[in-house]
């Protein structure tokens, strides 16, 4: 219970911080922490952290409304690179989504998601704490 | 109580007890064998997981607690490590810090190392032991029914030795124990039960035979006691009818002579004969009661004593006996007993005038003949008991390799012939 309260406080703090920085954070489910915002040009992103069997599932989504764009992405866990790759936007919304499970370490786990459009150089960057 | 003394009941009780003990022993052995088998399997699985799955997948930075490296390792191998009955994985560094576990709350926690773990971490190899669930590092395993932990050494890409520890469910050991026990059960339980079942009828037959033998022995003992009593009566009767009567008569005569102022010469001579006759009767009786020592007194002297009373009965006796030197005591004793019985029969029943006792030797063969000219008897007559004693000796004679022949006919006298081979 103490742990959940602590995490809720962190999520609240993160929401306030990103509202100030032009992004917004919200709690989708009781246990999920979601952060979204605008990228450096026209695209938007969303970053979600949710618990999964003693671990955390991190989902990063970029919505550019353009199909076929190539984006390089990276995911850091407490400042350490935990995943990276390349994706193309697709579907009606012209978006892509990456999903990674990270270990739920002691204390707050900060996940940083960064995506860069190879052609336009547009950058999306979000941080979620859980 | 009587049932408890029954050999068959005792055998069945002992058989059931042995089966129970054997089953307990097999259960114990199964336990040990299953545990050893489970540990061997667990060690083999641990070595395989360590060498083939964990060590090749360890990324740089894991030993330093780098979160990204921990994530990558977790995603890469956690599902491949938690196979079969593997319940928990822990990877330790030499300081007792858990650098990785599938239970993520343990990661980066530090616990005190045991001596065995340090020894494996330092020198390599492996070890296995029952998990102590009271230890703090096992706080997440306490709900399990029991664990077996096996650990071995692996290396990080940086060249740091790590202790790779795998926890297995103890339920697997129980399953193995049941399998081993069920494999042994038909051999032990089935085999021993079959043995008991097969032995019961055999023992039943043997018990009945033993019972019958015991009854026969009891009957024989009773017969021996009866025979002994009858013999004592006969001796008492013989003493009363012969020696006692003769001595009483002599005593009366001596008393009468004393009263009359002295006996005439012929009277004293008659009393002397009477006393000598009594003496012969007593000696004859003595050799009947206690068989003589043939080795020291000789067979001829013994036979003379045996027939000493014949003269009193008006029987003319002739005794011929070779020296039995070189003949063993058993053979000589048997010759004596047959002669004794034959002479006794003649004197009691034959009403003979002449009796001839002859013992001759020819090489190893000893031949005894007791011949009388008495009234004889029909050997085929079932009710005849005059030669019952001789018949009783037939088995002894047969066992000694000898042959006994009794030839007789009413009015034709009797001839008893014994042939033995001296040993």
Short mmCIF file of C-alpha atoms in Angstrom, two decimals:
data_model
loop_
_atom_site.label_atom_id
_atom_site.label_comp_id
_atom_site.label_asym_id
_atom_site.label_seq_id
_atom_site.Cartn_x
_atom_site.Cartn_y
_atom_site.Cartn_z
CA UNK A 1 0.00 0.00 0.00
CA UNK A 2 2.83 2.39 0.88
CA UNK A 3 4.47 1.52 -2.41
CA UNK A 4 1.28 2.37 -4.41
CA UNK A 5 0.89 5.70 -2.66
CA UNK A 6 4.48 6.51 -3.38
CA UNK A 7 4.02 5.64 -7.03
CA UNK A 8 0.84 7.73 -7.26
CA UNK A 9 2.72 10.70 -5.82
CA UNK A 10 5.48 10.25 -8.39
CA UNK A 11 2.92 10.04 -11.22
CA UNK A 12 1.24 13.23 -9.98
CA UNK A 13 4.57 15.00 -9.84
CA UNK A 14 5.42 13.81 -13.37
CA UNK A 15 2.05 15.04 -14.68
CA UNK A 16 2.57 18.51 -13.23
CA UNK A 17 6.09 18.65 -14.61
CA UNK A 18 5.05 17.72 -18.13
CA UNK A 19 2.10 20.09 -18.18
CA UNK A 20 4.59 22.84 -17.48
CA UNK A 21 6.86 21.53 -20.25
CA UNK A 22 4.08 21.31 -22.88
CA UNK A 23 3.28 17.68 -22.28
CA UNK A 24 0.62 16.09 -20.18
CA UNK A 25 0.53 13.08 -17.93
CA UNK A 26 -2.53 11.14 -16.86
CA UNK A 27 -3.45 7.90 -15.13
CA UNK A 28 -5.35 5.66 -17.59
CA UNK A 29 -6.02 2.78 -15.23
CA UNK A 30 -5.46 2.71 -11.53
CA UNK A 31 -2.04 1.16 -12.04
CA UNK A 32 -1.01 2.75 -15.35
CA UNK A 33 0.93 5.97 -15.81
CA UNK A 34 0.55 7.66 -19.19
CA UNK A 35 2.49 10.58 -20.55
CA UNK A 36 1.75 12.23 -23.92
CA UNK A 37 2.78 15.30 -25.77
CA UNK A 38 3.87 16.93 -29.01
CA UNK A 39 7.01 16.11 -30.86
CA UNK A 40 9.34 18.75 -32.28
CA UNK A 41 7.17 19.25 -35.43
CA UNK A 42 3.68 17.92 -36.17
CA UNK A 43 3.76 14.46 -34.68
CA UNK A 44 2.47 13.47 -31.25
CA UNK A 45 3.61 10.79 -28.87
CA UNK A 46 2.30 8.82 -25.95
CA UNK A 47 4.28 6.88 -23.34
CA UNK A 48 2.62 4.43 -20.95
CA UNK A 49 3.99 2.42 -18.03
CA UNK A 50 1.96 -0.37 -16.54
CA UNK A 51 2.82 -3.19 -14.15
CA UNK A 52 3.08 -6.68 -15.52
CA UNK A 53 3.86 -9.70 -13.35
CA UNK A 54 6.53 -8.06 -11.21
CA UNK A 55 7.82 -6.07 -14.16
CA UNK A 56 6.85 -2.91 -16.01
CA UNK A 57 5.51 -2.77 -19.50
CA UNK A 58 6.53 0.37 -21.34
CA UNK A 59 4.62 1.29 -24.47
CA UNK A 60 5.76 4.15 -26.69
CA UNK A 61 3.58 5.40 -29.54
CA UNK A 62 4.26 8.05 -32.19
CA UNK A 63 1.39 9.37 -34.29
CA UNK A 64 2.49 11.44 -37.31
CA UNK A 65 -0.60 10.98 -39.56
CA UNK A 66 1.79 10.02 -42.36
CA UNK A 67 2.08 6.43 -43.50
CA UNK A 68 5.46 5.01 -44.43
CA UNK A 69 7.73 7.27 -42.38
CA UNK A 70 10.80 5.61 -40.87
CA UNK A 71 11.63 6.38 -37.25
CA UNK A 72 14.56 5.27 -35.14
CA UNK A 73 13.63 4.80 -31.50
CA UNK A 74 15.47 4.17 -28.22
CA UNK A 75 14.29 3.36 -24.70
CA UNK A 76 16.29 4.02 -21.56
CA UNK A 77 15.68 2.57 -18.13
CA UNK A 78 17.05 4.80 -15.37
CA UNK A 79 19.39 6.27 -17.93
CA UNK A 80 20.60 2.93 -19.25
CA UNK A 81 19.73 1.84 -22.76
CA UNK A 82 17.30 -1.05 -22.57
CA UNK A 83 16.00 -1.22 -26.14
CA UNK A 84 16.29 0.37 -29.57
CA UNK A 85 15.09 -0.22 -33.12
CA UNK A 86 13.57 1.19 -36.30
CA UNK A 87 9.85 1.31 -37.16
CA UNK A 88 7.68 2.59 -40.00
CA UNK A 89 4.41 4.37 -39.51
CA UNK A 90 1.39 2.53 -40.86
CA UNK A 91 -2.39 2.24 -40.62
CA UNK A 92 -4.98 5.00 -41.02
CA UNK A 93 -3.40 7.06 -38.28
CA UNK A 94 0.12 6.83 -39.68
CA UNK A 95 1.60 5.70 -36.36
CA UNK A 96 3.89 3.13 -34.86
CA UNK A 97 4.12 1.61 -31.42
CA UNK A 98 6.89 -0.13 -29.53
CA UNK A 99 6.51 -2.25 -26.43
CA UNK A 100 9.15 -3.41 -24.02
CA UNK A 101 9.05 -5.08 -20.62
CA UNK A 102 11.60 -3.82 -18.12
CA UNK A 103 12.51 -5.02 -14.67
CA UNK A 104 10.72 -3.23 -11.84
CA UNK A 105 13.71 -2.10 -9.80
CA UNK A 106 13.61 -0.82 -6.26
CA UNK A 107 12.50 2.79 -6.11
CA UNK A 108 11.11 4.77 -9.04
CA UNK A 109 11.86 3.42 -12.47
CA UNK A 110 12.30 6.21 -15.00
CA UNK A 111 11.77 5.25 -18.59
CA UNK A 112 12.84 7.64 -21.36
CA UNK A 113 11.54 7.13 -24.87
CA UNK A 114 13.06 8.91 -27.80
CA UNK A 115 12.13 8.61 -31.50
CA UNK A 116 13.69 10.43 -34.49
CA UNK A 117 12.26 10.69 -38.00
CA UNK A 118 15.12 9.64 -40.24
CA UNK A 119 14.10 11.93 -43.10
CA UNK A 120 12.70 15.06 -41.37
CA UNK A 121 14.76 14.83 -38.21
CA UNK A 122 11.67 15.39 -36.05
CA UNK A 123 12.22 14.24 -32.49
CA UNK A 124 9.78 12.90 -29.95
CA UNK A 125 10.91 12.50 -26.37
CA UNK A 126 8.99 11.43 -23.30
CA UNK A 127 9.77 10.33 -19.78
CA UNK A 128 7.55 8.28 -17.53
CA UNK A 129 8.22 7.43 -13.95
CA UNK A 130 6.76 4.45 -12.15
CA UNK B 1 -2.22 -69.19 23.24
CA UNK B 2 -2.18 -72.58 21.58
CA UNK B 3 -2.40 -70.85 18.22
CA UNK B 4 0.75 -68.86 19.03
CA UNK B 5 2.67 -72.10 19.57
CA UNK B 6 1.58 -73.42 16.20
CA UNK B 7 4.64 -73.41 13.87
CA UNK B 8 2.47 -72.47 10.91
CA UNK B 9 1.05 -69.43 12.73
CA UNK B 10 4.56 -68.51 13.85
CA UNK B 11 5.82 -68.75 10.28
CA UNK B 12 2.96 -66.66 8.94
CA UNK B 13 3.51 -64.05 11.65
CA UNK B 14 7.24 -63.94 10.97
CA UNK B 15 6.60 -63.81 7.21
CA UNK B 16 4.21 -60.87 7.49
CA UNK B 17 6.63 -59.10 9.83
CA UNK B 18 9.51 -59.63 7.39
CA UNK B 19 7.37 -58.33 4.52
CA UNK B 20 6.48 -55.20 6.49
CA UNK B 21 10.13 -54.65 7.46
CA UNK B 22 11.21 -55.23 3.86
CA UNK B 23 8.62 -52.74 2.59
CA UNK B 24 9.82 -50.13 5.06
CA UNK B 25 13.40 -50.78 4.00
CA UNK B 26 12.45 -50.50 0.33
CA UNK B 27 10.59 -47.28 1.08
CA UNK B 28 13.70 -45.91 2.77
CA UNK B 29 15.95 -47.03 -0.07
CA UNK B 30 13.51 -45.58 -2.61
CA UNK B 31 13.63 -42.32 -0.73
CA UNK B 32 17.41 -42.23 -0.86
CA UNK B 33 17.61 -43.42 -4.46
CA UNK B 34 14.96 -40.92 -5.59
CA UNK B 35 16.68 -38.08 -3.79
CA UNK B 36 20.02 -38.96 -5.34
CA UNK B 37 18.42 -39.32 -8.75
CA UNK B 38 16.60 -36.00 -8.39
CA UNK B 39 19.76 -34.23 -7.25
CA UNK B 40 21.74 -35.73 -10.14
CA UNK B 41 19.08 -34.58 -12.60
CA UNK B 42 18.88 -31.16 -10.99
CA UNK B 43 22.66 -30.76 -11.16
CA UNK B 44 22.68 -31.80 -14.82
CA UNK B 45 19.86 -29.36 -15.61
CA UNK B 46 21.62 -26.57 -13.73
CA UNK B 47 24.90 -27.16 -15.58
CA UNK B 48 23.01 -27.14 -18.89
CA UNK B 49 21.11 -23.94 -18.09
CA UNK B 50 24.28 -22.27 -16.87
CA UNK B 51 26.43 -23.16 -19.85
CA UNK B 52 23.86 -23.03 -22.64
CA UNK B 53 21.39 -20.35 -21.59
CA UNK B 54 22.56 -18.03 -18.84
CA UNK B 55 26.28 -17.48 -19.45
CA UNK B 56 26.06 -16.77 -23.20
CA UNK B 57 23.22 -14.26 -22.63
CA UNK B 58 24.80 -12.20 -19.86
CA UNK B 59 25.27 -8.68 -21.22
CA UNK B 60 28.04 -6.32 -20.19
CA UNK B 61 26.96 -4.23 -17.26
CA UNK B 62 24.83 -6.84 -15.58
CA UNK B 63 27.41 -7.40 -12.84
CA UNK B 64 27.41 -3.64 -12.18
CA UNK B 65 23.63 -3.50 -11.78
CA UNK B 66 23.04 -1.63 -15.04
CA UNK B 67 19.19 -1.52 -15.42
CA UNK B 68 19.27 -1.78 -19.20
CA UNK B 69 21.53 -4.84 -19.04
CA UNK B 70 19.25 -6.40 -16.45
CA UNK B 71 16.23 -5.73 -18.69
CA UNK B 72 17.89 -7.23 -21.74
CA UNK B 73 18.99 -10.31 -19.84
CA UNK B 74 15.56 -10.70 -18.30
CA UNK B 75 13.81 -10.44 -21.65
CA UNK B 76 16.27 -12.75 -23.32
CA UNK B 77 16.42 -15.66 -20.92
CA UNK B 78 13.86 -15.55 -18.14
CA UNK B 79 11.39 -17.76 -19.98
CA UNK B 80 14.17 -20.10 -21.12
CA UNK B 81 15.50 -20.46 -17.61
CA UNK B 82 12.20 -21.13 -15.89
CA UNK B 83 11.66 -24.52 -17.50
CA UNK B 84 10.29 -27.73 -16.03
CA UNK B 85 10.23 -27.69 -12.26
CA UNK B 86 12.63 -24.75 -11.95
CA UNK B 87 11.06 -22.45 -9.37
CA UNK B 88 13.59 -19.64 -9.00
CA UNK B 89 16.81 -18.32 -10.54
CA UNK B 90 19.39 -16.22 -8.73
CA UNK B 91 22.72 -14.95 -9.97
CA UNK B 92 25.09 -13.68 -7.32
CA UNK B 93 28.36 -11.84 -7.35
CA UNK B 94 31.14 -12.59 -4.88
CA UNK B 95 29.90 -9.92 -2.44
CA UNK B 96 26.60 -11.71 -1.95
CA UNK B 97 24.66 -9.25 -4.10
CA UNK B 98 22.00 -10.72 -6.35
CA UNK B 99 22.74 -9.27 -9.78
CA UNK B 100 19.75 -10.99 -11.33
CA UNK B 101 16.72 -12.98 -10.29
CA UNK B 102 13.43 -13.72 -11.94
CA UNK B 103 12.00 -12.36 -8.68
CA UNK B 104 12.89 -8.75 -9.50
CA UNK B 105 12.55 -7.47 -5.94
CA UNK B 106 15.66 -9.47 -5.05
CA UNK B 107 17.81 -7.75 -7.65
CA UNK B 108 20.61 -5.66 -6.13
CA UNK B 109 19.84 -6.92 -2.62
CA UNK B 110 22.79 -8.30 -0.67
CA UNK B 111 22.73 -11.35 1.62
CA UNK B 112 25.32 -13.27 3.58
CA UNK B 113 26.97 -16.08 1.66
CA UNK B 114 27.46 -19.59 3.02
CA UNK B 115 30.78 -21.41 2.88
CA UNK B 116 29.61 -23.83 0.20
CA UNK B 117 28.52 -21.03 -2.12
CA UNK B 118 31.83 -19.24 -1.73
CA UNK B 119 33.72 -22.48 -2.35
CA UNK B 120 31.87 -23.05 -5.63
CA UNK B 121 32.30 -19.41 -6.63
CA UNK B 122 36.02 -19.63 -5.96
CA UNK B 123 36.91 -23.12 -7.15
CA UNK B 124 34.06 -23.95 -9.53
CA UNK B 125 32.13 -27.21 -9.60
CA UNK B 126 28.65 -27.44 -8.19
CA UNK B 127 26.76 -28.16 -4.99
CA UNK B 128 23.20 -29.06 -4.06
CA UNK B 129 21.28 -28.83 -0.83
CA UNK B 130 17.83 -28.56 0.65
CA UNK B 131 16.85 -24.90 0.76
CA UNK B 132 16.60 -23.24 4.13
CA UNK B 133 13.39 -21.27 3.60
CA UNK B 134 13.98 -19.29 6.79
CA UNK B 135 16.86 -17.43 5.18
CA UNK B 136 16.00 -13.89 4.10
CA UNK B 137 17.10 -14.49 0.50
CA UNK B 138 14.40 -17.19 0.34
CA UNK B 139 11.62 -14.91 1.56
CA UNK B 140 9.70 -15.30 -1.69
CA UNK B 141 9.89 -19.10 -1.66
CA UNK B 142 8.33 -19.71 1.74
CA UNK B 143 4.96 -20.65 0.33
CA UNK B 144 6.46 -23.58 -1.52
CA UNK B 145 6.47 -27.04 -0.01
CA UNK B 146 10.24 -27.31 -0.03
CA UNK B 147 13.01 -26.59 -2.48
CA UNK B 148 16.22 -28.10 -3.65
CA UNK B 149 18.86 -25.54 -4.62
CA UNK B 150 21.73 -26.28 -6.97
CA UNK B 151 24.46 -23.80 -7.79
CA UNK B 152 27.41 -23.60 -10.08
CA UNK B 153 29.81 -20.96 -11.35
CA UNK B 154 29.42 -18.89 -14.52
CA UNK B 155 31.38 -15.95 -15.89
CA UNK B 156 30.30 -12.50 -16.99
CA UNK B 157 31.66 -10.98 -20.22
CA UNK B 158 33.89 -8.82 -18.04
CA UNK B 159 35.47 -11.97 -16.57
CA UNK B 160 33.76 -11.72 -13.21
CA UNK B 161 32.80 -15.04 -11.56
CA UNK B 162 29.12 -15.33 -10.69
CA UNK B 163 27.17 -17.91 -8.77
CA UNK B 164 24.31 -19.28 -10.82
CA UNK B 165 21.70 -20.74 -8.50
CA UNK B 166 18.61 -22.69 -9.51
CA UNK B 167 15.79 -23.76 -7.17
CA UNK B 168 13.77 -26.89 -7.88
CA UNK B 169 10.50 -28.05 -6.38
CA UNK B 170 10.83 -30.82 -3.78
CA UNK B 171 7.56 -32.25 -5.09
CA UNK B 172 9.59 -33.68 -7.92
CA UNK B 173 11.58 -35.72 -5.42
CA UNK B 174 8.34 -37.14 -4.01
CA UNK B 175 7.21 -38.10 -7.51
CA UNK B 176 10.51 -39.80 -8.19
CA UNK B 177 10.34 -41.62 -4.85
CA UNK B 178 6.91 -42.95 -5.73
CA UNK B 179 8.17 -44.08 -9.13
CA UNK B 180 11.22 -45.86 -7.69
CA UNK B 181 9.12 -47.45 -4.96
CA UNK B 182 6.53 -48.69 -7.44
CA UNK B 183 9.35 -50.19 -9.52
CA UNK B 184 10.69 -52.15 -6.53
CA UNK B 185 7.27 -53.11 -5.15
CA UNK B 186 6.48 -56.07 -7.44
CA UNK B 187 9.93 -57.56 -6.77
CA UNK B 188 9.82 -57.25 -3.01
CA UNK B 189 6.19 -57.46 -1.97
CA UNK B 190 5.20 -59.85 -4.75
CA UNK B 191 8.25 -62.04 -4.40
CA UNK B 192 8.09 -62.35 -0.64
CA UNK B 193 4.34 -62.91 -0.62
CA UNK B 194 4.75 -65.63 -3.23
CA UNK B 195 7.48 -67.19 -1.10
CA UNK B 196 5.27 -67.19 1.99
CA UNK B 197 2.30 -68.57 0.05
CA UNK B 198 4.47 -71.30 -1.47
CA UNK B 199 6.02 -72.19 1.89
CA UNK B 200 2.74 -72.44 3.82
CA UNK B 201 1.54 -75.79 2.37
CA UNK B 202 5.05 -77.18 2.64
CA UNK B 203 5.29 -76.09 6.25
CA UNK B 204 1.83 -77.47 6.92
CA UNK B 205 2.92 -80.89 5.67
CA UNK B 206 6.15 -80.72 7.67
CA UNK B 207 4.27 -79.66 10.79
CA UNK B 208 1.92 -82.58 10.48
CA UNK B 209 4.86 -84.91 9.98
CA UNK B 210 6.60 -83.47 13.03
CA UNK B 211 3.44 -83.88 15.08
CA UNK B 212 3.17 -87.47 13.99
CA UNK B 213 6.82 -88.12 14.80
CA UNK B 214 6.39 -86.50 18.21
CA UNK B 215 3.39 -88.71 18.93
CA UNK B 216 5.35 -91.80 17.83
CA UNK B 217 8.25 -90.81 20.05
CA UNK B 218 5.92 -90.32 22.98
CA UNK B 219 4.38 -93.71 22.39
CA UNK B 220 7.82 -95.31 22.18
CA UNK B 221 8.89 -93.62 25.41
CA UNK B 222 5.76 -94.87 27.10
CA UNK B 223 6.45 -98.36 25.76
CA UNK B 224 10.01 -98.14 27.03
CA UNK B 225 8.78 -97.12 30.46
CA UNK B 226 6.24 -99.97 30.42
CA UNK B 227 8.92 -102.42 29.28
CA UNK B 228 11.26 -101.24 32.01
CA UNK B 229 8.54 -101.71 34.61
CA UNK B 230 7.72 -105.16 33.25
CA UNK B 231 11.39 -106.10 33.35
CA UNK B 232 11.70 -105.01 36.98
CA UNK B 233 8.63 -107.09 37.82
CA UNK B 234 10.11 -110.08 36.01
CA UNK B 235 13.41 -109.74 37.87
CA UNK B 236 11.57 -109.46 41.17
CA UNK B 237 9.52 -112.51 40.30
CA UNK B 238 12.61 -114.46 39.25
CA UNK B 239 14.36 -113.53 42.48
CA UNK B 240 11.32 -114.53 44.51
CA UNK B 241 10.76 -117.82 42.67
CA UNK B 242 14.39 -118.97 42.61
CA UNK B 243 17.06 -117.40 44.73
CA UNK B 244 14.82 -116.25 47.56
CA UNK B 245 13.09 -119.63 47.78
CA UNK B 246 16.40 -121.51 47.66
CA UNK B 247 18.04 -119.27 50.25
CA UNK B 248 14.96 -119.47 52.47
CA UNK B 249 15.04 -123.26 52.26
CA UNK B 250 18.75 -123.32 53.05
CA UNK B 251 18.21 -120.93 55.96
CA UNK B 252 15.46 -123.17 57.40
CA UNK B 253 17.67 -126.22 57.00
CA UNK B 254 20.60 -124.51 58.73
CA UNK B 255 18.33 -123.41 61.59
CA UNK B 256 16.94 -126.93 61.95
CA UNK B 257 20.47 -128.40 61.95
CA UNK B 258 21.53 -125.95 64.64
CA UNK B 259 18.55 -126.96 66.76
CA UNK B 260 19.28 -130.64 66.28
CA UNK B 261 22.87 -130.23 67.37
CA UNK B 262 24.60 -130.18 63.99
CA UNK B 263 23.97 -131.34 60.46
CA UNK B 264 24.95 -134.54 58.86
CA UNK B 265 27.66 -134.41 56.19
CA UNK B 266 25.30 -135.13 53.28
CA UNK B 267 22.90 -132.51 54.61
CA UNK B 268 25.64 -129.89 54.58
CA UNK B 269 26.64 -130.96 51.09
CA UNK B 270 23.05 -130.49 49.89
CA UNK B 271 22.86 -127.02 51.46
CA UNK B 272 26.16 -126.14 49.79
CA UNK B 273 24.75 -127.15 46.39
CA UNK B 274 21.68 -125.08 47.07
CA UNK B 275 23.77 -122.01 47.89
CA UNK B 276 25.90 -122.53 44.75
CA UNK B 277 22.72 -122.85 42.68
CA UNK B 278 21.47 -119.60 44.16
CA UNK B 279 24.81 -118.04 43.35
CA UNK B 280 24.50 -119.14 39.71
CA UNK B 281 20.99 -117.76 39.52
CA UNK B 282 22.16 -114.47 40.91
CA UNK B 283 25.05 -114.24 38.44
CA UNK B 284 22.71 -115.09 35.58
CA UNK B 285 20.35 -112.43 36.75
CA UNK B 286 23.16 -109.94 37.05
CA UNK B 287 24.23 -110.41 33.44
CA UNK B 288 20.61 -109.95 32.41
CA UNK B 289 20.26 -106.74 34.38
CA UNK B 290 23.62 -105.32 33.37
CA UNK B 291 25.17 -106.58 30.11
CA UNK B 292 28.74 -107.72 30.77
CA UNK B 293 31.82 -105.98 29.51
CA UNK B 294 32.60 -108.33 26.67
CA UNK B 295 35.97 -106.75 26.07
CA UNK B 296 37.26 -107.57 29.54
CA UNK B 297 35.36 -110.67 30.62
CA UNK B 298 35.04 -112.27 27.20
CA UNK B 299 31.99 -113.56 25.37
CA UNK B 300 32.40 -117.16 26.47
CA UNK B 301 32.34 -116.32 30.19
CA UNK B 302 29.38 -114.03 29.66
CA UNK B 303 27.45 -116.76 27.84
CA UNK B 304 28.27 -119.24 30.60
CA UNK B 305 26.81 -116.81 33.14
CA UNK B 306 23.78 -116.32 30.92
CA UNK B 307 22.91 -120.03 30.83
CA UNK B 308 23.86 -120.62 34.48
CA UNK B 309 20.26 -121.13 35.55
CA UNK B 310 19.54 -123.64 32.82
CA UNK B 311 20.81 -126.53 34.93
CA UNK B 312 18.28 -125.66 37.63
CA UNK B 313 15.55 -126.07 35.01
CA UNK B 314 16.94 -129.41 33.92
CA UNK B 315 18.30 -128.16 30.62
CA UNK B 316 21.61 -129.47 29.43
CA UNK B 317 23.54 -126.59 27.97
CA UNK B 318 26.55 -126.55 25.71
CA UNK B 319 28.34 -123.26 25.03
CA UNK B 320 30.95 -122.85 22.31
CA UNK B 321 32.34 -119.42 21.60
CA UNK B 322 35.35 -118.27 19.62
CA UNK B 323 37.31 -115.37 20.89
CA UNK B 324 35.86 -112.16 19.43
CA UNK B 325 39.19 -110.39 19.41
CA UNK B 326 39.25 -107.77 16.66
CA UNK B 327 35.46 -107.55 16.54
CA UNK B 328 34.16 -104.07 17.35
CA UNK B 329 32.16 -103.48 20.51
CA UNK B 330 28.89 -102.78 18.68
CA UNK B 331 28.98 -106.07 16.80
CA UNK B 332 29.93 -108.02 19.95
CA UNK B 333 27.17 -106.25 21.88
CA UNK B 334 24.60 -107.15 19.24
CA UNK B 335 25.71 -110.82 19.29
CA UNK B 336 25.34 -110.80 23.08
CA UNK B 337 21.86 -109.25 23.02
CA UNK B 338 20.54 -111.70 20.42
CA UNK B 339 22.02 -114.61 22.37
CA UNK B 340 20.48 -113.30 25.58
CA UNK B 341 17.05 -113.01 24.01
CA UNK B 342 17.22 -116.42 22.34
CA UNK B 343 18.41 -118.16 25.54
CA UNK B 344 15.75 -116.40 27.56
CA UNK B 345 13.06 -117.60 25.11
CA UNK B 346 14.31 -121.18 25.30
CA UNK B 347 14.44 -121.26 29.09
CA UNK B 348 11.02 -119.67 29.49
CA UNK B 349 8.96 -121.15 26.74
CA UNK B 350 10.67 -124.03 24.93
CA UNK B 351 10.60 -126.70 27.65
CA UNK B 352 13.77 -127.97 26.00
CA UNK B 353 16.10 -130.69 27.22
CA UNK B 354 19.12 -129.45 25.33
CA UNK B 355 20.35 -125.99 24.50
CA UNK B 356 23.32 -125.31 22.27
CA UNK B 357 24.85 -121.82 22.05
CA UNK B 358 27.61 -121.42 19.48
CA UNK B 359 29.53 -118.35 18.33
CA UNK B 360 32.02 -118.82 15.51
CA UNK B 361 34.06 -116.41 13.45
CA UNK B 362 35.23 -116.86 9.89
CA UNK B 363 37.23 -113.87 8.76
CA UNK B 364 35.08 -110.82 9.25
CA UNK B 365 31.90 -112.89 9.59
CA UNK B 366 30.51 -113.60 13.04
CA UNK B 367 27.93 -116.37 13.28
CA UNK B 368 25.70 -116.99 16.33
CA UNK B 369 23.50 -120.05 16.60
CA UNK B 370 21.15 -120.81 19.52
CA UNK B 371 19.54 -124.21 19.04
CA UNK B 372 17.12 -126.04 21.33
CA UNK B 373 15.07 -129.22 21.08
CA UNK B 374 12.02 -127.72 22.72
CA UNK B 375 8.42 -127.63 21.64
CA UNK B 376 9.02 -125.08 18.88
CA UNK B 377 6.40 -122.80 17.43
CA UNK B 378 4.83 -121.72 14.17
CA UNK B 379 6.72 -118.62 12.96
CA UNK B 380 3.75 -117.61 10.76
CA UNK B 381 1.34 -117.50 13.67
CA UNK B 382 0.53 -113.84 14.18
CA UNK B 383 -0.40 -114.18 17.85
CA UNK B 384 2.85 -115.80 18.89
CA UNK B 385 4.69 -113.49 21.28
CA UNK B 386 7.49 -115.79 22.38
CA UNK B 387 9.96 -114.24 19.92
CA UNK B 388 8.69 -110.67 20.08
CA UNK B 389 12.02 -109.46 21.51
CA UNK B 390 13.97 -110.95 18.61
CA UNK B 391 11.66 -109.29 16.09
CA UNK B 392 12.27 -106.01 17.84
CA UNK B 393 15.97 -106.43 17.21
CA UNK B 394 15.59 -107.06 13.52
CA UNK B 395 15.88 -103.36 12.65
CA UNK B 396 19.08 -103.07 14.70
CA UNK B 397 20.52 -106.14 12.97
CA UNK B 398 19.48 -104.80 9.59
CA UNK B 399 21.12 -101.43 10.32
CA UNK B 400 24.33 -103.26 11.27
CA UNK B 401 24.25 -105.05 7.91
CA UNK B 402 23.46 -108.42 9.52
CA UNK B 403 20.90 -111.14 8.94
CA UNK B 404 18.70 -112.92 11.49
CA UNK B 405 16.95 -116.15 10.78
CA UNK B 406 14.57 -117.93 13.17
CA UNK B 407 13.66 -121.47 12.12
CA UNK B 408 11.08 -123.38 14.10
CA UNK B 409 8.09 -125.62 13.85
CA UNK B 410 5.78 -127.09 16.51
CA UNK B 411 7.53 -130.07 18.13
CA UNK B 412 10.68 -129.49 16.08
CA UNK B 413 12.68 -127.20 18.38
CA UNK B 414 13.96 -123.73 17.46
CA UNK B 415 17.08 -122.52 15.70
CA UNK B 416 18.08 -118.87 15.87
CA UNK B 417 20.87 -117.90 13.48
CA UNK B 418 22.50 -114.48 13.36
CA UNK B 419 25.13 -113.56 10.81
CA UNK B 420 27.05 -110.27 11.13
CA UNK B 421 29.97 -108.74 9.34
CA UNK B 422 32.50 -107.40 11.83
CA UNK B 423 33.73 -103.89 11.17
#
